[in-house]
PDB file of C-alpha atoms in Angstrom:
ATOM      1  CA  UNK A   1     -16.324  34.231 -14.657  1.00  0.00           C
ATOM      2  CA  UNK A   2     -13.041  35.656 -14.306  1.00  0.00           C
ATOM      3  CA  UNK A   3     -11.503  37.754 -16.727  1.00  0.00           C
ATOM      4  CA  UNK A   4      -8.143  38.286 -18.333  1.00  0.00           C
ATOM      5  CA  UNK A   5      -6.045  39.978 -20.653  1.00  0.00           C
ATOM      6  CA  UNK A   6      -4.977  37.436 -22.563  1.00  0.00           C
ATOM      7  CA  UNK A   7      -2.657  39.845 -24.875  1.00  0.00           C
ATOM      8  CA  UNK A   8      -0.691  39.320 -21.960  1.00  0.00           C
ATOM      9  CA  UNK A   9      -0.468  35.692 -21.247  1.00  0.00           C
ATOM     10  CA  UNK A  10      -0.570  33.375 -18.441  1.00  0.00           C
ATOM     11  CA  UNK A  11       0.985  30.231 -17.084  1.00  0.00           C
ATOM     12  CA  UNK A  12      -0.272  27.243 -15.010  1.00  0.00           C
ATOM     13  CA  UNK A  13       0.930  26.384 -11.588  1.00  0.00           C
ATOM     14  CA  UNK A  14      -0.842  23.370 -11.102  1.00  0.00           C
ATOM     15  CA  UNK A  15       0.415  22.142  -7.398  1.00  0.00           C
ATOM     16  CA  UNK A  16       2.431  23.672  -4.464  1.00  0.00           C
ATOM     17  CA  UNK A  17       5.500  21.273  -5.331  1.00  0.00           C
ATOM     18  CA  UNK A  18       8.887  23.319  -5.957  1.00  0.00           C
ATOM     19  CA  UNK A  19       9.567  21.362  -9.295  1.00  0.00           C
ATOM     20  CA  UNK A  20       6.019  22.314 -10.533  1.00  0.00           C
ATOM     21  CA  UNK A  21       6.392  26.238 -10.059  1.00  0.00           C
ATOM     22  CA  UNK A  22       8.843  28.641 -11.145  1.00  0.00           C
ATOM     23  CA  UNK A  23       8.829  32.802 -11.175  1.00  0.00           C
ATOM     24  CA  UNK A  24       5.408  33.030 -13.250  1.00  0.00           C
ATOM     25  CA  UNK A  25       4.236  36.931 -14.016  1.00  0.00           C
ATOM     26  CA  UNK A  26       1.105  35.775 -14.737  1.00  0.00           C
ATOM     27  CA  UNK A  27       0.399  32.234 -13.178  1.00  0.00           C
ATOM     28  CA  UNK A  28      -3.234  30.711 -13.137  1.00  0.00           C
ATOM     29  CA  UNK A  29      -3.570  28.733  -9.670  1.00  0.00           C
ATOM     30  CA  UNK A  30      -6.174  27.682  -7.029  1.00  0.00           C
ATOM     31  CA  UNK A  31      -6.747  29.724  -3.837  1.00  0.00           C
ATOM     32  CA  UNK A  32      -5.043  26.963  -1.750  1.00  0.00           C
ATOM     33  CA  UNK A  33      -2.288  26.182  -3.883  1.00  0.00           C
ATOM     34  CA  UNK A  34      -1.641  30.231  -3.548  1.00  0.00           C
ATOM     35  CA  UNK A  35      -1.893  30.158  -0.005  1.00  0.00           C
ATOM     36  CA  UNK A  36       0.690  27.574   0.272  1.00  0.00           C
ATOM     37  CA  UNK A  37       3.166  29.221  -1.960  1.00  0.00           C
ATOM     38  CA  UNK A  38       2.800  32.683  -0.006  1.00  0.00           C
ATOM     39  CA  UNK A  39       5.560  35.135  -0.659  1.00  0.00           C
ATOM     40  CA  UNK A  40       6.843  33.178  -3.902  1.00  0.00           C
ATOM     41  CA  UNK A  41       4.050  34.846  -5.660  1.00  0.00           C
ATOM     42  CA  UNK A  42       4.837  38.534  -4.461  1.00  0.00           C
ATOM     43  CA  UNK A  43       6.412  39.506  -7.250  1.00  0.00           C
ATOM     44  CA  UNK A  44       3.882  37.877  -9.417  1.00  0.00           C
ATOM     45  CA  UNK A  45       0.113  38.582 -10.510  1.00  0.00           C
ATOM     46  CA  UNK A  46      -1.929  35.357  -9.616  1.00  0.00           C
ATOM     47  CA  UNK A  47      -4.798  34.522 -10.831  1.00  0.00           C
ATOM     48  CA  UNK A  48      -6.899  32.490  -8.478  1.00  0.00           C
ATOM     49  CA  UNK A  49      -9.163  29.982  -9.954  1.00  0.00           C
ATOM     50  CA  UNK A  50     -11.519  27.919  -7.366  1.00  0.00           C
ATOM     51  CA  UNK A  51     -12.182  24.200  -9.464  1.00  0.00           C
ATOM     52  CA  UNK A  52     -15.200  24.548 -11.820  1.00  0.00           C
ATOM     53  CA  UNK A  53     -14.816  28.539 -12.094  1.00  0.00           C
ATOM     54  CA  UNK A  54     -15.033  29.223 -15.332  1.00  0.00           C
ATOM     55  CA  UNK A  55     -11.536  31.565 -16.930  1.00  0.00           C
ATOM     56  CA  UNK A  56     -12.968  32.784 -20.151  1.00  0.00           C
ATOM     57  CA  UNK A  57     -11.019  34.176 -23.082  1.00  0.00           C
ATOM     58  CA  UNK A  58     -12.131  34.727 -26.930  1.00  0.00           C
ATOM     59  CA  UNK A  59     -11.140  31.559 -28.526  1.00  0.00           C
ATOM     60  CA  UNK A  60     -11.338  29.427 -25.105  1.00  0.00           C
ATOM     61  CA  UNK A  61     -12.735  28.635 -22.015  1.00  0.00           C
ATOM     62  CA  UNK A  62     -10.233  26.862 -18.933  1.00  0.00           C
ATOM     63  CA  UNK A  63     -11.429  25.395 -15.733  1.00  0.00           C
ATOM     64  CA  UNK A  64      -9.903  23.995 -13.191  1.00  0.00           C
ATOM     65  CA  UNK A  65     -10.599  20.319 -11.541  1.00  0.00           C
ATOM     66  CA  UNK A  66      -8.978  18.149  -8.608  1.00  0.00           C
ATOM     67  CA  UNK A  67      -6.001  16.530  -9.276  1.00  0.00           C
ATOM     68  CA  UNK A  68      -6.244  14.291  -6.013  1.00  0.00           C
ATOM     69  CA  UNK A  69      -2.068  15.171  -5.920  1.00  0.00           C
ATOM     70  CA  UNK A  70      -2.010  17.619  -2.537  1.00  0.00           C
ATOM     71  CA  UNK A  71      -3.827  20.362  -1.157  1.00  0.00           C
ATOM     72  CA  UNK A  72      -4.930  23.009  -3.923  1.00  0.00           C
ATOM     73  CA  UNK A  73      -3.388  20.287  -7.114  1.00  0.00           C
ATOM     74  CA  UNK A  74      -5.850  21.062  -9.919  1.00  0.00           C
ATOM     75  CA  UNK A  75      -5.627  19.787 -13.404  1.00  0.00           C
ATOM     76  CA  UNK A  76      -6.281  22.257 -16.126  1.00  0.00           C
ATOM     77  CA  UNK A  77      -9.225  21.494 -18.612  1.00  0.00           C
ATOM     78  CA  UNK A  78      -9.388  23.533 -22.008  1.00  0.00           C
ATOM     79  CA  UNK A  79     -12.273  23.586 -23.968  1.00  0.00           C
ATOM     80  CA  UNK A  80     -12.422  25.328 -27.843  1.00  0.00           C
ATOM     81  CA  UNK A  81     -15.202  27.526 -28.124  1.00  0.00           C
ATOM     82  CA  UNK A  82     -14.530  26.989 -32.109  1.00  0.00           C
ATOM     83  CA  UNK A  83     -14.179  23.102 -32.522  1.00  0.00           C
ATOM     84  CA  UNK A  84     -15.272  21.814 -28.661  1.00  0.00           C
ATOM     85  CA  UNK A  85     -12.219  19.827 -28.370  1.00  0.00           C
ATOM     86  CA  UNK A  86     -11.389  19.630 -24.754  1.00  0.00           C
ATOM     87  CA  UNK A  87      -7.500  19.543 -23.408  1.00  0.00           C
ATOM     88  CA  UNK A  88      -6.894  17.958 -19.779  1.00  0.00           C
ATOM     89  CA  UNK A  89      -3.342  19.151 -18.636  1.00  0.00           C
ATOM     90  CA  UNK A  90      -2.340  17.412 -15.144  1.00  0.00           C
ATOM     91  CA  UNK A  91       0.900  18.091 -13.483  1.00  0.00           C
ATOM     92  CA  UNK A  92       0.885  15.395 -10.479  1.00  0.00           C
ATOM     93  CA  UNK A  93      -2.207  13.167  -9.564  1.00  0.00           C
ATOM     94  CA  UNK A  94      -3.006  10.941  -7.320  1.00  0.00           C
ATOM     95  CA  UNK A  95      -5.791   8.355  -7.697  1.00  0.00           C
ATOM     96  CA  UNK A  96      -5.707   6.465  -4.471  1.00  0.00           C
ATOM     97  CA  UNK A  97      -8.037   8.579  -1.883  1.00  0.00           C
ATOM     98  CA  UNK A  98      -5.732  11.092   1.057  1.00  0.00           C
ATOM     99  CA  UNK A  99      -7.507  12.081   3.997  1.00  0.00           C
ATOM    100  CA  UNK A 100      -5.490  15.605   3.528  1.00  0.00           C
ATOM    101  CA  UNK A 101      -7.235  16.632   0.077  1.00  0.00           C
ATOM    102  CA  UNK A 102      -9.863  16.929  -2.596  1.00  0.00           C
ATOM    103  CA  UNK A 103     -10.176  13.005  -4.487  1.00  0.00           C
ATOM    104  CA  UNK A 104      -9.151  13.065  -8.186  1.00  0.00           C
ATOM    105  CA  UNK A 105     -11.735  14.114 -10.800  1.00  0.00           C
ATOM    106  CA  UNK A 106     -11.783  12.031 -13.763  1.00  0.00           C
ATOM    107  CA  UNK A 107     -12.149  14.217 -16.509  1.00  0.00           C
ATOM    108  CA  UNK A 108     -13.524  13.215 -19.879  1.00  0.00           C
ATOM    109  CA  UNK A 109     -11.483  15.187 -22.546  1.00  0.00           C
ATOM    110  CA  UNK A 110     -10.071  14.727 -26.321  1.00  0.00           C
ATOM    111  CA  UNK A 111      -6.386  15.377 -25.228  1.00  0.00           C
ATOM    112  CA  UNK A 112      -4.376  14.602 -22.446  1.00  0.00           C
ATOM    113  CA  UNK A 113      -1.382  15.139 -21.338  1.00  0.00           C
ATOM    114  CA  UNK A 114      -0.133  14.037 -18.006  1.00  0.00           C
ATOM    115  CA  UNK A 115       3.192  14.124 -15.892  1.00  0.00           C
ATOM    116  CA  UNK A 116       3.749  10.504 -16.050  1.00  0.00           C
ATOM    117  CA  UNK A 117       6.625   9.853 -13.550  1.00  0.00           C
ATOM    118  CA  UNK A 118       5.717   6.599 -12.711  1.00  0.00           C
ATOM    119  CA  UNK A 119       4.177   5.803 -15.528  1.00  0.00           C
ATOM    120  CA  UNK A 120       5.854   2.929 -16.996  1.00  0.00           C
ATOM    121  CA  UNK A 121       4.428  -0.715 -16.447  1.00  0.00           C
ATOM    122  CA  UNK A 122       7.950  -1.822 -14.401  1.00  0.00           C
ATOM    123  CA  UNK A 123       6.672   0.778 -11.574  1.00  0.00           C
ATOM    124  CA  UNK A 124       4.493  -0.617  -9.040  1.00  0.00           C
ATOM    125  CA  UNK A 125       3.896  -0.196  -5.664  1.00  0.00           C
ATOM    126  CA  UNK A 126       2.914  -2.296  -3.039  1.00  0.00           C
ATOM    127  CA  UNK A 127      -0.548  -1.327  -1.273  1.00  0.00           C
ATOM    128  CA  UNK A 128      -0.648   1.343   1.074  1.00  0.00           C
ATOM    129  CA  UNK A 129      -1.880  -0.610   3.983  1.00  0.00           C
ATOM    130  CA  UNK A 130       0.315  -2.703   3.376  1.00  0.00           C
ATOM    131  CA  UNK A 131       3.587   0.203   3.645  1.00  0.00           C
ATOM    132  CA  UNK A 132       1.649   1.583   6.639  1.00  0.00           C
ATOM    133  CA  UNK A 133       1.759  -1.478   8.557  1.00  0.00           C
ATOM    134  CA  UNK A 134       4.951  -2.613   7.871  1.00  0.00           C
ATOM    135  CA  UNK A 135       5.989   1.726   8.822  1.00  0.00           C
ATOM    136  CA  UNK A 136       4.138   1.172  12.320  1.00  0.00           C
ATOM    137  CA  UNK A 137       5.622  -2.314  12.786  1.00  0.00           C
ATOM    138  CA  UNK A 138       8.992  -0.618  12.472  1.00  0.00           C
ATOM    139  CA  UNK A 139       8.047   2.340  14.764  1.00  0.00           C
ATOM    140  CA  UNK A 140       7.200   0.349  17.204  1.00  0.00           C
ATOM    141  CA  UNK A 141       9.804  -1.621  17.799  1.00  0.00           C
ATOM    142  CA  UNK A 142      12.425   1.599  17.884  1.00  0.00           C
ATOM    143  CA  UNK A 143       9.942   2.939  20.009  1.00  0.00           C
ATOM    144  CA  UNK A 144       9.937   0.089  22.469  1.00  0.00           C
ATOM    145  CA  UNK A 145      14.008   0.489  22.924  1.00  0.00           C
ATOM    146  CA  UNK A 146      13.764   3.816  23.897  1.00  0.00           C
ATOM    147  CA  UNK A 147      14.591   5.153  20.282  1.00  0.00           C
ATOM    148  CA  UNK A 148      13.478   8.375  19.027  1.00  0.00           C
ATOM    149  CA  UNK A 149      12.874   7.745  15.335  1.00  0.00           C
ATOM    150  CA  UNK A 150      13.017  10.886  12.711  1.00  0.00           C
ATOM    151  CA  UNK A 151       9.914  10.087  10.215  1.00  0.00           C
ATOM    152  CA  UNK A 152      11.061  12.435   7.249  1.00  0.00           C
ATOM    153  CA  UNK A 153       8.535  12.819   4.179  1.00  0.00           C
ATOM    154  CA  UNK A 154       8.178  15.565   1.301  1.00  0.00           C
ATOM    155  CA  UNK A 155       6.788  18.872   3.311  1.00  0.00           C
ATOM    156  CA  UNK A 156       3.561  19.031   1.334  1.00  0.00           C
ATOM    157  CA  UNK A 157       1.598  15.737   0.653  1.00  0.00           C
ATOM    158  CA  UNK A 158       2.908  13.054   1.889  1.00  0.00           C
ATOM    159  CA  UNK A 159       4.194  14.575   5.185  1.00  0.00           C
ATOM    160  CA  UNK A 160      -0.014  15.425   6.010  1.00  0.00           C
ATOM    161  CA  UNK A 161      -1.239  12.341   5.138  1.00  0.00           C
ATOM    162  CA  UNK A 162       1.575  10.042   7.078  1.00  0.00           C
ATOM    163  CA  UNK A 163       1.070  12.781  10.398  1.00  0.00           C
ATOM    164  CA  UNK A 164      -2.955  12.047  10.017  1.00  0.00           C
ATOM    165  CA  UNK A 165      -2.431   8.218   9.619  1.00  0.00           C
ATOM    166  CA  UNK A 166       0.272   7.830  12.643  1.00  0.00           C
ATOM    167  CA  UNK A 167      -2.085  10.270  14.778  1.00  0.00           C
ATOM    168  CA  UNK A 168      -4.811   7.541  14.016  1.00  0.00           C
ATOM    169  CA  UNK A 169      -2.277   4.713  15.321  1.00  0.00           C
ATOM    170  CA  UNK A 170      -1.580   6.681  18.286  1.00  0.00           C
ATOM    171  CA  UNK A 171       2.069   7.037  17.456  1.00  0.00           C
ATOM    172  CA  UNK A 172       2.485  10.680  17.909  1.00  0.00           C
TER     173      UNK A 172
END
């Protein structure tokens, strides 16, 4: 169980994402999430936290769990040793499966809070197979007229998981 002085304090880093972290004396991440952010950390005192492992204070008890968002995305659960209640904080998630990362956990809790960018009913999204195709369709044809098409994508997330998908489509 890890320990902590938690006269101190802590914060949560809860993906790899630059609008998720900041300069954190004190931030509570997972080992991959801290591998990805590297020297941003060097001034900084992580805490590394693999899912499940226990982070025990006096009044609380905080684990860590899959937030299916990227590699090393964990939501934060935080249980009352007082009362029981249990807290889920998630920054990003990601329900739909990605060959690139640990699935989402549901996790039964009390409280939630979530980052709820797309949120609202008015957002949906066509199926994924259904982008991918209609991607490969496109890269194909520039492909076939000698084009050399630029495939841009956020560097941590979506950039894996398109790479793995065009690899399978042979369009690498």
């Amino acid at each position: 169980m890890a320990r902590f002085d938690w006269k101190r304090g802590f914060s949560l880093i809860s993906h790899a994402h630059s609008d998720h972290t900041g300069r954190h004396e004190r931030p509570a991440l997972t080992p991959n999430t801290g591998k990805l952010l590297g020297n941003y950390l060097q001034k900084s005192t992580p805490v590394l936290l693999d899912y499940y492992q226990p982070f025990d204070s006096p009044d609380y008890v905080m684990t860590l769990h899959p937030a299916g968002h990227c590699l090393g995305s964990a939501q934060a659960l935080i249980e009352s040793k007082e009362t029981g209640e249990r807290v889920l904080y998630t920054g990003d998630i990601k329900s739909r499966p990605s060959p690139t990362n640990e699935p989402l956990e549901v996790v039964s809790c009390d409280t939630l809070i979530i980052e709820a960018t797309y949120g609202k009913p008015e957002y949906v999204f066509p199926p994924e197979q259904e982008v991918l195709k209609t991607a490969f369709k496109t890269l194909r044809m520039w492909l076939s007229r000698g084009e050399r098409p630029v495939v841009q994508g956020w560097r941590l997330g979506k950039s894996q998981e398109l790479l793995h998908h065009m690899l399978g489509e042979g369009l690498t």
